[in-house]
mmCIF file with all atom_site columns, C-alpha atoms in Angstrom:
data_model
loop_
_atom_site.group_PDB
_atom_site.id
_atom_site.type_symbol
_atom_site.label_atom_id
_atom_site.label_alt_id
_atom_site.label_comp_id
_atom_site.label_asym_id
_atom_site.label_entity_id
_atom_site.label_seq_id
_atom_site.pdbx_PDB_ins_code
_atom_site.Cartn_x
_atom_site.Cartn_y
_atom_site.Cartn_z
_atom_site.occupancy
_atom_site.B_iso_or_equiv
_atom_site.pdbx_formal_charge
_atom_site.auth_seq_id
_atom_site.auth_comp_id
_atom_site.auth_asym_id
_atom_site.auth_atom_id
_atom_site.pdbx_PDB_model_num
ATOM 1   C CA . UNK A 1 1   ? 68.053 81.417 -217.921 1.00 0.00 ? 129 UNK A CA 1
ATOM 2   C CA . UNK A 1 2   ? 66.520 82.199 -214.949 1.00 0.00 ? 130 UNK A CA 1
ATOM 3   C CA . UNK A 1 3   ? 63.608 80.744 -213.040 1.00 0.00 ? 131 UNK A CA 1
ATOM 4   C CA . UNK A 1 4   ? 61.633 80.635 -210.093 1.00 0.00 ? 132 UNK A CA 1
ATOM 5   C CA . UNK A 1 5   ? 59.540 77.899 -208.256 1.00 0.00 ? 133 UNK A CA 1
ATOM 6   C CA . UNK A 1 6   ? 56.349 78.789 -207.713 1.00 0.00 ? 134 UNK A CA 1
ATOM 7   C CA . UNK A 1 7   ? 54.032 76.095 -206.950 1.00 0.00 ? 135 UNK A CA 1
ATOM 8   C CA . UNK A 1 8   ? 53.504 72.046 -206.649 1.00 0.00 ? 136 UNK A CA 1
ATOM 9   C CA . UNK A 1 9   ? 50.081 70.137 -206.777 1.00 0.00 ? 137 UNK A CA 1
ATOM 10  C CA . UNK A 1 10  ? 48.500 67.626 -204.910 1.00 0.00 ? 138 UNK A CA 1
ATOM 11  C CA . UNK A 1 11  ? 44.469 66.797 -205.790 1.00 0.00 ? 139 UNK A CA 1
ATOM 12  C CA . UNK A 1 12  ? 42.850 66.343 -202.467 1.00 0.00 ? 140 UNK A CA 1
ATOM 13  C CA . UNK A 1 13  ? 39.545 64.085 -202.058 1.00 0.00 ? 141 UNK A CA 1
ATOM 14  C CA . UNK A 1 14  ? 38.680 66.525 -199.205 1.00 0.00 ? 142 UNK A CA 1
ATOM 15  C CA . UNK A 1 15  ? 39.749 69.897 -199.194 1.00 0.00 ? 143 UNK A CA 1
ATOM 16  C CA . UNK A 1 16  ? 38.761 70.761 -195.586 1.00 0.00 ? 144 UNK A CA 1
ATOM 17  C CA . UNK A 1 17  ? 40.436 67.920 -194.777 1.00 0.00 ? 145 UNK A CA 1
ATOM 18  C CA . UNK A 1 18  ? 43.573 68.341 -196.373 1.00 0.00 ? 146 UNK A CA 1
ATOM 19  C CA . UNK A 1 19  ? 43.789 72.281 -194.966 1.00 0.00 ? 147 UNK A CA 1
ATOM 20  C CA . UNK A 1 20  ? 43.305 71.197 -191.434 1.00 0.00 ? 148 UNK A CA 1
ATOM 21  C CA . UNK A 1 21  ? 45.985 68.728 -191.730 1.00 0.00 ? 149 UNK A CA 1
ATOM 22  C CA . UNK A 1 22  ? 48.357 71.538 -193.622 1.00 0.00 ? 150 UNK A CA 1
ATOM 23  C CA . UNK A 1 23  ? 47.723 74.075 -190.923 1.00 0.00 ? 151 UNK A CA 1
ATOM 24  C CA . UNK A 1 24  ? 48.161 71.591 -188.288 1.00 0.00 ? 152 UNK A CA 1
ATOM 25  C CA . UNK A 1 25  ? 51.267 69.774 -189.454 1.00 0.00 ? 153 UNK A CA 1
ATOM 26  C CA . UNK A 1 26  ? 53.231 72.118 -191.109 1.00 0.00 ? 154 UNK A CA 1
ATOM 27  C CA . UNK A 1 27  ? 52.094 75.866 -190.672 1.00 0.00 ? 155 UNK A CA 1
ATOM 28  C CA . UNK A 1 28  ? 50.902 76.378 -194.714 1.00 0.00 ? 156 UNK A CA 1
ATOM 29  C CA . UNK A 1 29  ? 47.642 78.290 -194.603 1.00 0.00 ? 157 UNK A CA 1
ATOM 30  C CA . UNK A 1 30  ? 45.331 79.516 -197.561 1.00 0.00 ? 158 UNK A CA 1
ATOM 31  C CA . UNK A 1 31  ? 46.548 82.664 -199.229 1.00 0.00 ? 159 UNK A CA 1
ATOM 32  C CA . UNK A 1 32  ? 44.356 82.593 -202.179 1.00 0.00 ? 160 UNK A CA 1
ATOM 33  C CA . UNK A 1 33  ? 41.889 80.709 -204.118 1.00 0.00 ? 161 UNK A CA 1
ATOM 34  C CA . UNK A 1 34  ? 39.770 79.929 -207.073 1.00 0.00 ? 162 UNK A CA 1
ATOM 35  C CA . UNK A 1 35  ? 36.627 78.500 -207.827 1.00 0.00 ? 163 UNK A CA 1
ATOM 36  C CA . UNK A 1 36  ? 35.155 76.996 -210.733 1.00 0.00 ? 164 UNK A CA 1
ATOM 37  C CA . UNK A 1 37  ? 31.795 79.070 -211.924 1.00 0.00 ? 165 UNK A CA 1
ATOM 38  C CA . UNK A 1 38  ? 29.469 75.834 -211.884 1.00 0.00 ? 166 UNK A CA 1
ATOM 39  C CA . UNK A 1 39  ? 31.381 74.107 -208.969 1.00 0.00 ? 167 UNK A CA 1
ATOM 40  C CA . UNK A 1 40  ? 33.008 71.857 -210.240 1.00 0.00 ? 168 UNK A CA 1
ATOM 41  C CA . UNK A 1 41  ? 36.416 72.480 -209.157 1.00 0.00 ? 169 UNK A CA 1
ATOM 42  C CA . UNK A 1 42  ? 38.377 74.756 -206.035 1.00 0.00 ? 170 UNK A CA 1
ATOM 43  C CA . UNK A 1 43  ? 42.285 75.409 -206.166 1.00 0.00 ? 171 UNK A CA 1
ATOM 44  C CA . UNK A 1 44  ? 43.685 76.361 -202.551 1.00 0.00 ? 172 UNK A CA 1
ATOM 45  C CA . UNK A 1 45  ? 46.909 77.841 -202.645 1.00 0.00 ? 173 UNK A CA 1
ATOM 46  C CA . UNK A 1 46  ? 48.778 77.513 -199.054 1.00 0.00 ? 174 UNK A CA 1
ATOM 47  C CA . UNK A 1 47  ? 52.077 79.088 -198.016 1.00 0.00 ? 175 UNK A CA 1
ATOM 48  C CA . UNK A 1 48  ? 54.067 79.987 -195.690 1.00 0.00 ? 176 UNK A CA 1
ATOM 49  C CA . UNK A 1 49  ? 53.629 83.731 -195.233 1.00 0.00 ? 177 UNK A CA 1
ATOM 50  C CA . UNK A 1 50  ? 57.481 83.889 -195.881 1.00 0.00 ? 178 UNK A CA 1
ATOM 51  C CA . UNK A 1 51  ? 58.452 82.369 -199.305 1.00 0.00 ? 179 UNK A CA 1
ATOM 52  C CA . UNK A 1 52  ? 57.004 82.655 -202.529 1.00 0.00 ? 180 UNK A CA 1
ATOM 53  C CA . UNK A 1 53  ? 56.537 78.880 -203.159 1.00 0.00 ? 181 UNK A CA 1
ATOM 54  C CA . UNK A 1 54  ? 53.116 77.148 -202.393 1.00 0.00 ? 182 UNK A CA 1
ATOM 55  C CA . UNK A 1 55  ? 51.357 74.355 -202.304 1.00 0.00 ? 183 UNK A CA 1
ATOM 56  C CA . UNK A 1 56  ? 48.527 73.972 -204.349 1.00 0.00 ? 184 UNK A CA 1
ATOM 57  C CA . UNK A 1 57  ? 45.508 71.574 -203.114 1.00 0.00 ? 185 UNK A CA 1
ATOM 58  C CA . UNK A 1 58  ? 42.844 70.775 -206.169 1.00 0.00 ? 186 UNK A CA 1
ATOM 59  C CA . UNK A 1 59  ? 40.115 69.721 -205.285 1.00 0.00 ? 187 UNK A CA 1
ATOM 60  C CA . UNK A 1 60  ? 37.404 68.213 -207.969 1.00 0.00 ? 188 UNK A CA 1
ATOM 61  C CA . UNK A 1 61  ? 33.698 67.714 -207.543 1.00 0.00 ? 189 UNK A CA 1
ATOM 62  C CA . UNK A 1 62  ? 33.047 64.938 -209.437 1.00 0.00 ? 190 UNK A CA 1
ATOM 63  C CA . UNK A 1 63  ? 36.090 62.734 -207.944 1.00 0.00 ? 191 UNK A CA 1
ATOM 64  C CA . UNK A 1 64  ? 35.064 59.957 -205.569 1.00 0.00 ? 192 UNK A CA 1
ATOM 65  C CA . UNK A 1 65  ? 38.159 57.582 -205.706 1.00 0.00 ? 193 UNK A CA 1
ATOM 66  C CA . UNK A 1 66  ? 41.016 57.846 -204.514 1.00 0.00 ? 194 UNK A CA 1
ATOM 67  C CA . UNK A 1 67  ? 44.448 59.051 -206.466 1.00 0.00 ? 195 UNK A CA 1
ATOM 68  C CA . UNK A 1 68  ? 46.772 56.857 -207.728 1.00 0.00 ? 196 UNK A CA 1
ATOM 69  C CA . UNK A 1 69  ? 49.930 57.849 -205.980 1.00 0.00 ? 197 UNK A CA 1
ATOM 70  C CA . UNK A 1 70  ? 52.456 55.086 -208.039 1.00 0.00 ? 198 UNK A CA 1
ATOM 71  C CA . UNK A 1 71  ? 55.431 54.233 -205.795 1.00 0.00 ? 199 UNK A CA 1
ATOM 72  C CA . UNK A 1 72  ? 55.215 57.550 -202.959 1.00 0.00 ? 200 UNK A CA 1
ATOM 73  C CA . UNK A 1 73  ? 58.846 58.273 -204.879 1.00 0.00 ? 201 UNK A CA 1
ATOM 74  C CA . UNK A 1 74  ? 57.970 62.159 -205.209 1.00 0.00 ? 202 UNK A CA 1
ATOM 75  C CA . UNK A 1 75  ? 57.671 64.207 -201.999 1.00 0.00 ? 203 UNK A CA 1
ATOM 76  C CA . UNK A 1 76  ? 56.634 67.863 -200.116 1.00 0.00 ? 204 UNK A CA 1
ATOM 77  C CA . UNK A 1 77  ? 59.827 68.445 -198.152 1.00 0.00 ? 205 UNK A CA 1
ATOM 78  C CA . UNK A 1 78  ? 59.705 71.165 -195.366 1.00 0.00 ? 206 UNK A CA 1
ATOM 79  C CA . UNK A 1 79  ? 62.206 72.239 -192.573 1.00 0.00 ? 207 UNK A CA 1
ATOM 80  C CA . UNK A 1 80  ? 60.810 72.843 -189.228 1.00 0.00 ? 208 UNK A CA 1
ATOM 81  C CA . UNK A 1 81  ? 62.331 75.930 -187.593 1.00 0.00 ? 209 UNK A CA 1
ATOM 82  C CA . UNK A 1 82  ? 60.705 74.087 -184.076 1.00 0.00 ? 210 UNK A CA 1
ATOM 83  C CA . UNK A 1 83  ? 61.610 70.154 -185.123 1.00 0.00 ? 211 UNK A CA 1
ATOM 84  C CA . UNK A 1 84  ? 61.200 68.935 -181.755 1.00 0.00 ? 212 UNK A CA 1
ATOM 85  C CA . UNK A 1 85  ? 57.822 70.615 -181.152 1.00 0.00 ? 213 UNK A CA 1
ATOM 86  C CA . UNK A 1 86  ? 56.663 69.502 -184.854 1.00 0.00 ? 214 UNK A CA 1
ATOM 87  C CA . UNK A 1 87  ? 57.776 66.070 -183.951 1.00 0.00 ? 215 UNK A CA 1
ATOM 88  C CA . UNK A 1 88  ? 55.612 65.968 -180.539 1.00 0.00 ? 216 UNK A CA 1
ATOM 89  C CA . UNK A 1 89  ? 52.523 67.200 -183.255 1.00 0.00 ? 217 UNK A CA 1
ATOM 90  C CA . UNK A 1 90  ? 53.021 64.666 -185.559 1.00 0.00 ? 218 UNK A CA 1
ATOM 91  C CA . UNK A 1 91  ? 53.325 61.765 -183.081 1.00 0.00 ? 219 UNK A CA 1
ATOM 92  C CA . UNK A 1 92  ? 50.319 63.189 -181.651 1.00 0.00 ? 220 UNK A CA 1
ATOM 93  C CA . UNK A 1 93  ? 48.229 63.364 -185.306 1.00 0.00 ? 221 UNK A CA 1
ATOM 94  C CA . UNK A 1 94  ? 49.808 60.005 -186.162 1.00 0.00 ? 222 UNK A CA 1
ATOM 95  C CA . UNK A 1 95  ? 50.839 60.681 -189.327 1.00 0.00 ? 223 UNK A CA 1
ATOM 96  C CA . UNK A 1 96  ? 54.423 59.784 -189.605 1.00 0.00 ? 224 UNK A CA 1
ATOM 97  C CA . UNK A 1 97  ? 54.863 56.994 -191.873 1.00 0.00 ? 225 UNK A CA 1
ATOM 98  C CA . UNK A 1 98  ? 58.564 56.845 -192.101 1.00 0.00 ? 226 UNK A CA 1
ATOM 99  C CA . UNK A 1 99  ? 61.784 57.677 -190.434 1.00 0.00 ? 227 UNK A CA 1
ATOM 100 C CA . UNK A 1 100 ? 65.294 57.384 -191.653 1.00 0.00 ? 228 UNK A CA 1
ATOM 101 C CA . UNK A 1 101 ? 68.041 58.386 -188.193 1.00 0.00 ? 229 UNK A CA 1
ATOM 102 C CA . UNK A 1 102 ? 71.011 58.191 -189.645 1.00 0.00 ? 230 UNK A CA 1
ATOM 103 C CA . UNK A 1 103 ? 70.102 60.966 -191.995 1.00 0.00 ? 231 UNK A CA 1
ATOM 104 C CA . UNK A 1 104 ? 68.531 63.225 -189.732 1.00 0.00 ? 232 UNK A CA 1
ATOM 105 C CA . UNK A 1 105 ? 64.646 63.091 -191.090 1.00 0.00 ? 233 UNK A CA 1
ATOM 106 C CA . UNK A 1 106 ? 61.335 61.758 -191.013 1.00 0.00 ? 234 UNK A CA 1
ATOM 107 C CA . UNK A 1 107 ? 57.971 61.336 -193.403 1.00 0.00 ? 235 UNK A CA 1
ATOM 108 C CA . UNK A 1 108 ? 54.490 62.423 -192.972 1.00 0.00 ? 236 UNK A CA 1
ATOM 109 C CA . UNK A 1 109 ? 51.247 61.551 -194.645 1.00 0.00 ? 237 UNK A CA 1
ATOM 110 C CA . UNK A 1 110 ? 48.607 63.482 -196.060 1.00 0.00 ? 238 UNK A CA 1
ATOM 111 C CA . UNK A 1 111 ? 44.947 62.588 -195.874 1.00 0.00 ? 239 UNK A CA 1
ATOM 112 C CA . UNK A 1 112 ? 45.321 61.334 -199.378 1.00 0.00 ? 240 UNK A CA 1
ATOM 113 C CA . UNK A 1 113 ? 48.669 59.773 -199.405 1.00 0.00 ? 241 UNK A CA 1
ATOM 114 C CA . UNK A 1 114 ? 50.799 62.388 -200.007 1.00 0.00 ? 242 UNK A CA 1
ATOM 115 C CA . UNK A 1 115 ? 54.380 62.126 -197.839 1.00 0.00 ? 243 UNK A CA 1
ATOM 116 C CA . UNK A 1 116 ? 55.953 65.481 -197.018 1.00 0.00 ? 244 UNK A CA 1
ATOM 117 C CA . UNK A 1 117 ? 59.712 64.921 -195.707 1.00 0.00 ? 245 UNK A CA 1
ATOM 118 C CA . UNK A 1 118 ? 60.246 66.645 -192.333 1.00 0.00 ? 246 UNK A CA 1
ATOM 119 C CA . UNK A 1 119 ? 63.935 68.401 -192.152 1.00 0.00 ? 247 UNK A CA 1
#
């Protein structure tokens, strides 16, 4: 059997937010998205203008809190085809969290939490 990956999920507290940051730090921007008749939800798909897998940003009206993100075990991983200029942007936007040198990488976080490994 064969199969494809299309998408992953992260709910986002602020969806402007969250695309600024995804623009910034990474390069996804929106291709497409849907909203809910009487408002109460928007889905943002963001990609990479190259593959077919996304990243899918729901956002919720009636959701104040924050998400409950358990242990930050599961992960966005990307590969930079400019790591040292994508390095100099994250140290600027302050959002690396965690770095690991012996294997080569380094975390980011999301406005909500969310790490996304940097390869």
């Amino acid at each position: 059997m064969k199969s494809t990956i299309l998408h992953t999920n992260f709910n986002v507290l602020d969806l402007q937010k969250s695309l600024d940051f995804y623009e910034k730090a990474v390069g996804l921007t929106e291709q497409r998205r849907k909203t809910a008749a009487d408002g109460s939800y928007i889905i943002v798909f963001l990609g990479d203008g190259e593959t077919p897998c996304e990243l899918e940003l729901t956002w919720l009206a009636d959701r104040k809190e924050p998400y409950d993100l358990g242990d930050e075990e599961f992960h966005l991983a990307v590969r930079m085809a400019q790591p040292e200029e994508a390095r100099r942007i994250h140290e600027e936007m302050g959002c690396i969290c965690y770095e690991n040198k012996e294997m080569g990488l380094y975390f980011i976080k999301d406005p909500d939490g969310y790490w996304i490994e940097i390869l």
